[in-house]
Amino acid sequence: MGDEGSVMDESEITRAAGLLRERLDWTPEIMAVLGSGLGFLADAVDEPVSIPFDEIPGLPSAGVAGHQGRYVAGLLEGRRVLVQAGRFHVYEGHPMGVVAAPVRIAAGMGVERLLLTNAAGGINRRFSPGTIMVLEDHLNLMWRGPLVGPVREGEERFPDMSAAYDPEFREVARRVALGLDLELARGVYAAVTGPSYETPAEIRMLAALGADAVGMSTVPEVIAARAAGMRVLAFSLITNLAAGISPTPLSHQEVLEAGREAAGRFEALVRALLTELP
Ligand code: HPA
């Protein structure tokens, strides 16, 4: 593919981290990357400091559907957070180096925890639209990764991925969900490039490979986060049954609607977690 590492090189990441540090003069405890209709949480941040991506050299300003990407730093549930509103996707044509850059910049400024959410299609037959799944593991089927290229300062060349999704964080999530009376599924997330949805044959293949859900994001950020030693927790909102399992054709509309429907429950979970994560 040849695009890895072509954008946001080492010095740009370092400069961007310095820029954020200057603007905040405090270090966020948690970074939250919000997908699937949770973006509005960025507007709930108290004492917000907004840093549009177009102020950061090397980052494109627009993410999905042309929305302005930005960081919003401030307090959420009393916790110092850095929210990434708007995300770069591989299917938009962004190189991995760009998709993972916002997380790398956060790691560069000393953020040690990463919370991610995404929308995904349900492969596991026990899932239905609205199911929230905590990621236990992933399959990187994007056929590339954000670490290809020179090793970056503070990153490992060959990061261990045997517990990419922090076991202690997952246990906290289980407990928090129980307290909220919220059913929390768990499983393996398969990341594909997209943007076409999968064929039924591809879904049968993913099921055979051990995937419970499929989506087009998250894994690049998780790999970069683990290389930088961040602790990671991630959730999928199952917005639809995957192709061939769903009785109807898949549509982005369906994904958005399921996101809206589940937003309240998802928000409660994320807010509770912000309070409870060690
Ligand atoms: N496949 C891939 N990505 C998705 C899906 C899906 O079915 N639903 C939401 N994101």
Tab-separated table of C-alpha atoms and ligand atoms in Angstrom:
chain	number	residue	atom	x	y	z
A	1	MET	CA	0.000	0.000	0.000
A	2	GLY	CA	2.979	2.213	0.613
A	3	ASP	CA	1.120	4.925	2.510
A	4	GLU	CA	2.066	4.018	6.049
A	5	GLY	CA	3.925	6.631	7.964
A	6	SER	CA	3.783	9.102	5.092
A	7	VAL	CA	1.891	11.655	7.173
A	8	MET	CA	2.454	12.890	10.734
A	9	ASP	CA	6.058	11.979	11.205
A	10	GLU	CA	7.855	11.829	14.521
A	11	SER	CA	8.611	15.530	14.773
A	12	GLU	CA	5.039	16.513	13.880
A	13	ILE	CA	3.616	14.214	16.567
A	14	THR	CA	6.030	15.653	19.123
A	15	ARG	CA	5.174	19.204	18.092
A	16	ALA	CA	1.433	18.488	18.250
A	17	ALA	CA	1.791	16.949	21.726
A	18	GLY	CA	3.683	20.065	22.799
A	19	LEU	CA	0.939	22.258	21.381
A	20	LEU	CA	-1.714	20.397	23.377
A	21	ARG	CA	0.389	20.575	26.525
A	22	GLU	CA	0.710	24.343	26.123
A	23	ARG	CA	-3.007	24.777	25.602
A	24	LEU	CA	-4.010	22.661	28.597
A	25	ASP	CA	-1.240	22.901	31.178
A	26	TRP	CA	-2.605	19.689	32.688
A	27	THR	CA	-2.459	16.076	31.558
A	28	PRO	CA	-5.747	14.315	30.777
A	29	GLU	CA	-6.253	11.065	32.666
A	30	ILE	CA	-8.299	9.436	29.926
A	31	MET	CA	-8.690	9.865	26.210
A	32	ALA	CA	-12.090	9.000	24.779
A	33	VAL	CA	-12.602	8.318	21.081
A	34	LEU	CA	-16.321	8.377	20.492
A	35	GLY	CA	-17.987	6.779	17.490
A	36	SER	CA	-21.510	5.683	16.726
A	37	GLY	CA	-23.632	8.592	17.826
A	38	LEU	CA	-21.769	9.348	21.053
A	39	GLY	CA	-19.988	12.349	19.589
A	40	PHE	CA	-22.414	14.644	21.406
A	41	LEU	CA	-20.579	13.790	24.638
A	42	ALA	CA	-17.880	16.174	23.447
A	43	ASP	CA	-20.383	18.987	24.031
A	44	ALA	CA	-21.027	17.812	27.596
A	45	VAL	CA	-17.437	18.454	28.664
A	46	ASP	CA	-17.138	21.075	31.425
A	47	GLU	CA	-14.586	23.851	31.175
A	48	PRO	CA	-13.940	22.774	27.584
A	49	VAL	CA	-10.819	23.624	25.652
A	50	SER	CA	-11.437	22.905	21.982
A	51	ILE	CA	-8.524	22.249	19.655
A	52	PRO	CA	-9.624	21.796	16.024
A	53	PHE	CA	-7.537	19.329	14.054
A	54	ASP	CA	-6.840	21.938	11.408
A	55	GLU	CA	-4.730	23.777	13.989
A	56	ILE	CA	-2.466	20.730	14.167
A	57	PRO	CA	0.018	20.595	11.296
A	58	GLY	CA	-0.158	17.235	9.519
A	59	LEU	CA	-3.739	16.375	10.508
A	60	PRO	CA	-6.553	16.740	7.992
A	61	SER	CA	-9.357	18.889	9.419
A	62	ALA	CA	-12.285	16.731	8.371
A	63	GLY	CA	-13.107	13.226	9.463
A	64	VAL	CA	-16.172	11.180	8.658
A	65	ALA	CA	-18.802	12.833	6.427
A	66	GLY	CA	-16.835	16.050	6.389
A	67	HIS	CA	-17.398	16.828	10.072
A	68	GLN	CA	-14.830	19.051	11.693
A	69	GLY	CA	-12.490	16.927	13.744
A	70	ARG	CA	-11.277	18.285	17.056
A	71	TYR	CA	-10.095	17.499	20.522
A	72	VAL	CA	-12.207	18.700	23.412
A	73	ALA	CA	-10.377	18.651	26.722
A	74	GLY	CA	-11.986	19.325	30.075
A	75	LEU	CA	-13.945	17.628	32.819
A	76	LEU	CA	-16.441	14.834	32.333
A	77	GLU	CA	-17.855	13.203	35.454
A	78	GLY	CA	-15.204	15.147	37.320
A	79	ARG	CA	-12.416	13.371	35.440
A	80	ARG	CA	-9.854	15.167	33.291
A	81	VAL	CA	-10.586	13.892	29.805
A	82	LEU	CA	-9.412	14.409	26.271
A	83	VAL	CA	-12.273	13.667	23.903
A	84	GLN	CA	-11.565	13.041	20.245
A	85	ALA	CA	-14.643	14.189	18.366
A	86	GLY	CA	-14.482	13.012	14.795
A	87	ARG	CA	-12.301	10.178	13.706
A	88	PHE	CA	-10.264	9.389	10.630
A	89	HIS	CA	-11.109	6.149	8.870
A	90	VAL	CA	-9.029	4.052	6.505
A	91	TYR	CA	-12.010	3.917	4.118
A	92	GLU	CA	-11.866	7.686	3.700
A	93	GLY	CA	-8.449	7.216	2.172
A	94	HIS	CA	-6.462	8.290	5.220
A	95	PRO	CA	-3.166	6.514	5.745
A	96	MET	CA	-2.794	4.556	8.969
A	97	GLY	CA	-0.369	7.236	10.122
A	98	VAL	CA	-3.231	9.734	10.138
A	99	VAL	CA	-5.884	7.401	11.561
A	100	ALA	CA	-3.701	6.667	14.588
A	101	ALA	CA	-2.203	10.160	14.919
A	102	PRO	CA	-4.705	11.635	17.401
A	103	VAL	CA	-4.016	8.754	19.807
A	104	ARG	CA	-0.255	9.024	19.291
A	105	ILE	CA	-0.378	12.742	20.036
A	106	ALA	CA	-2.300	12.021	23.240
A	107	ALA	CA	0.244	9.377	24.216
A	108	GLY	CA	2.964	11.932	23.466
A	109	MET	CA	1.460	14.330	25.979
A	110	GLY	CA	1.318	11.653	28.657
A	111	VAL	CA	-2.230	10.283	28.451
A	112	GLU	CA	-2.180	6.712	29.743
A	113	ARG	CA	-5.730	5.420	29.233
A	114	LEU	CA	-7.805	5.070	26.100
A	115	LEU	CA	-11.535	4.438	25.868
A	116	LEU	CA	-12.989	3.799	22.416
A	117	THR	CA	-16.453	3.185	21.052
A	118	ASN	CA	-17.561	2.104	17.604
A	119	ALA	CA	-20.493	0.826	15.590
A	120	ALA	CA	-20.326	-2.757	14.403
A	121	GLY	CA	-22.283	-5.471	12.682
A	122	GLY	CA	-23.234	-8.454	14.826
A	123	ILE	CA	-21.871	-11.841	13.772
A	124	ASN	CA	-22.448	-13.721	17.021
A	125	ARG	CA	-25.954	-15.202	16.773
A	126	ARG	CA	-26.750	-14.165	20.315
A	127	PHE	CA	-26.359	-10.477	19.438
A	128	SER	CA	-29.146	-8.198	18.285
A	129	PRO	CA	-29.188	-4.549	17.223
A	130	GLY	CA	-28.587	-2.541	20.388
A	131	THR	CA	-26.244	-5.086	22.002
A	132	ILE	CA	-23.210	-3.446	23.596
A	133	MET	CA	-20.064	-5.574	23.411
A	134	VAL	CA	-16.841	-5.025	25.296
A	135	LEU	CA	-13.898	-5.966	23.103
A	136	GLU	CA	-11.853	-8.860	24.448
A	137	ASP	CA	-9.631	-9.124	21.426
A	138	HIS	CA	-9.488	-8.223	17.755
A	139	LEU	CA	-8.621	-9.453	14.286
A	140	ASN	CA	-6.770	-6.905	12.189
A	141	LEU	CA	-8.093	-7.611	8.702
A	142	MET	CA	-7.181	-4.183	7.347
A	143	TRP	CA	-3.969	-5.765	6.050
A	144	ARG	CA	-1.802	-2.978	7.364
A	145	GLY	CA	-0.928	-1.365	10.648
A	146	PRO	CA	0.045	2.031	12.028
A	147	LEU	CA	3.470	0.911	13.248
A	148	VAL	CA	4.956	0.190	9.823
A	149	GLY	CA	7.850	2.563	9.243
A	150	PRO	CA	10.406	4.035	11.601
A	151	VAL	CA	9.966	3.326	15.314
A	152	ARG	CA	8.573	6.377	17.043
A	153	GLU	CA	9.892	7.745	20.293
A	154	GLY	CA	8.135	6.115	23.230
A	155	GLU	CA	6.776	3.281	21.095
A	156	GLU	CA	7.787	-0.325	21.029
A	157	ARG	CA	8.920	-1.894	17.771
A	158	PHE	CA	7.147	-5.191	18.475
A	159	PRO	CA	4.408	-4.530	21.013
A	160	ASP	CA	2.830	-7.487	22.763
A	161	MET	CA	-0.845	-7.791	21.867
A	162	SER	CA	-1.796	-10.730	24.081
A	163	ALA	CA	-3.802	-8.470	26.418
A	164	ALA	CA	-4.455	-5.479	24.157
A	165	TYR	CA	-7.783	-4.823	25.871
A	166	ASP	CA	-6.869	-4.307	29.497
A	167	PRO	CA	-8.222	-7.211	31.605
A	168	GLU	CA	-8.638	-5.043	34.709
A	169	PHE	CA	-10.512	-2.371	32.734
A	170	ARG	CA	-12.768	-5.062	31.239
A	171	GLU	CA	-13.571	-6.324	34.695
A	172	VAL	CA	-14.463	-2.788	35.788
A	173	ALA	CA	-16.716	-2.513	32.730
A	174	ARG	CA	-18.472	-5.742	33.653
A	175	ARG	CA	-19.063	-4.489	37.193
A	176	VAL	CA	-20.216	-1.045	36.073
A	177	ALA	CA	-22.662	-2.567	33.558
A	178	LEU	CA	-24.042	-4.822	36.262
A	179	GLY	CA	-24.593	-1.809	38.489
A	180	LEU	CA	-26.452	-0.052	35.679
A	181	ASP	CA	-28.533	-3.170	34.994
A	182	LEU	CA	-27.132	-3.083	31.490
A	183	GLU	CA	-26.475	-6.294	29.631
A	184	LEU	CA	-22.888	-6.306	28.414
A	185	ALA	CA	-21.759	-8.799	25.796
A	186	ARG	CA	-18.124	-9.557	25.142
A	187	GLY	CA	-16.300	-10.736	22.093
A	188	VAL	CA	-13.793	-10.425	19.295
A	189	TYR	CA	-13.948	-7.450	16.910
A	190	ALA	CA	-12.839	-7.924	13.310
A	191	ALA	CA	-11.622	-4.732	11.658
A	192	VAL	CA	-12.049	-4.487	7.897
A	193	THR	CA	-11.215	-1.632	5.555
A	194	GLY	CA	-14.670	-1.138	4.039
A	195	PRO	CA	-16.476	1.003	3.065
A	196	SER	CA	-18.654	-1.617	1.386
A	197	TYR	CA	-20.348	-3.806	3.933
A	198	GLU	CA	-19.374	-7.471	3.891
A	199	THR	CA	-20.865	-10.178	1.719
A	200	PRO	CA	-22.629	-13.110	3.438
A	201	ALA	CA	-19.659	-15.295	2.423
A	202	GLU	CA	-17.254	-12.887	4.097
A	203	ILE	CA	-19.368	-12.943	7.245
A	204	ARG	CA	-19.288	-16.755	7.280
A	205	MET	CA	-15.509	-16.519	6.923
A	206	LEU	CA	-15.259	-14.002	9.788
A	207	ALA	CA	-17.455	-16.233	11.958
A	208	ALA	CA	-15.164	-19.182	11.214
A	209	LEU	CA	-12.182	-17.015	12.172
A	210	GLY	CA	-13.725	-16.337	15.566
A	211	ALA	CA	-15.155	-12.854	15.084
A	212	ASP	CA	-18.245	-11.809	17.045
A	213	ALA	CA	-18.580	-8.382	15.447
A	214	VAL	CA	-17.233	-6.534	12.417
A	215	GLY	CA	-16.473	-2.873	11.873
A	216	MET	CA	-14.228	-0.384	10.098
A	217	SER	CA	-12.378	1.410	12.880
A	218	THR	CA	-10.709	1.148	16.304
A	219	VAL	CA	-7.943	-1.376	15.594
A	220	PRO	CA	-5.418	1.164	14.192
A	221	GLU	CA	-5.844	3.322	17.281
A	222	VAL	CA	-5.570	0.327	19.618
A	223	ILE	CA	-2.344	-0.873	18.016
A	224	ALA	CA	-0.763	2.584	18.289
A	225	ALA	CA	-1.979	2.904	21.875
A	226	ARG	CA	-0.481	-0.440	22.877
A	227	ALA	CA	2.824	0.414	21.229
A	228	ALA	CA	2.888	3.510	23.441
A	229	GLY	CA	1.959	1.512	26.551
A	230	MET	CA	-1.540	2.963	26.976
A	231	ARG	CA	-4.203	0.879	28.704
A	232	VAL	CA	-7.172	0.311	26.408
A	233	LEU	CA	-10.883	-0.342	26.828
A	234	ALA	CA	-13.211	-0.507	23.820
A	235	PHE	CA	-16.877	-1.123	23.114
A	236	SER	CA	-18.887	-1.927	20.035
A	237	LEU	CA	-22.495	-0.979	19.669
A	238	ILE	CA	-24.069	-3.656	17.506
A	239	THR	CA	-26.106	-1.501	15.153
A	240	ASN	CA	-27.222	-4.274	12.789
A	241	LEU	CA	-26.948	-7.973	12.213
A	242	ALA	CA	-24.144	-8.679	9.758
A	243	ALA	CA	-24.794	-9.457	6.094
A	244	GLY	CA	-26.483	-12.794	5.517
A	245	ILE	CA	-27.672	-12.889	9.123
A	246	SER	CA	-29.737	-9.743	8.747
A	247	PRO	CA	-33.021	-10.406	6.942
A	248	THR	CA	-32.790	-6.974	5.276
A	249	PRO	CA	-30.119	-5.152	3.245
A	250	LEU	CA	-27.637	-3.201	5.352
A	251	SER	CA	-27.777	0.567	5.316
A	252	HIS	CA	-25.884	3.392	6.945
A	253	GLN	CA	-29.299	4.770	7.932
A	254	GLU	CA	-29.977	1.640	10.002
A	255	VAL	CA	-26.582	2.019	11.682
A	256	LEU	CA	-27.278	5.651	12.583
A	257	GLU	CA	-30.755	4.874	13.908
A	258	ALA	CA	-29.525	2.044	16.122
A	259	GLY	CA	-26.837	4.428	17.377
A	260	ARG	CA	-29.436	7.020	18.316
A	261	GLU	CA	-31.639	4.431	19.990
A	262	ALA	CA	-28.814	3.094	22.166
A	263	ALA	CA	-27.123	6.436	22.820
A	264	GLY	CA	-28.657	6.830	26.287
A	265	ARG	CA	-27.519	3.431	27.542
A	266	PHE	CA	-24.117	3.798	25.935
A	267	GLU	CA	-23.671	7.252	27.443
A	268	ALA	CA	-24.582	5.980	30.919
A	269	LEU	CA	-21.973	3.243	30.567
A	270	VAL	CA	-19.236	5.606	29.383
A	271	ARG	CA	-19.996	8.158	32.099
A	272	ALA	CA	-19.967	5.514	34.832
A	273	LEU	CA	-16.707	4.156	33.489
A	274	LEU	CA	-15.074	7.559	33.504
A	275	THR	CA	-15.785	7.644	37.228
A	276	GLU	CA	-14.742	4.080	37.985
A	277	LEU	CA	-11.694	3.363	35.849
A	278	PRO	CA	-8.563	3.076	37.998
B	1	HPA	N1	-20.073	-4.166	8.877
B	1	HPA	C1	-19.008	-3.341	8.976
B	1	HPA	N2	-19.026	-2.215	9.662
B	1	HPA	C2	-20.160	-1.891	10.298
B	1	HPA	C3	-21.311	-2.694	10.233
B	1	HPA	C4	-21.264	-3.903	9.484
B	1	HPA	O1	-22.238	-4.669	9.379
B	1	HPA	N3	-22.274	-2.071	10.978
B	1	HPA	C5	-21.697	-0.939	11.473
B	1	HPA	N4	-20.426	-0.815	11.067
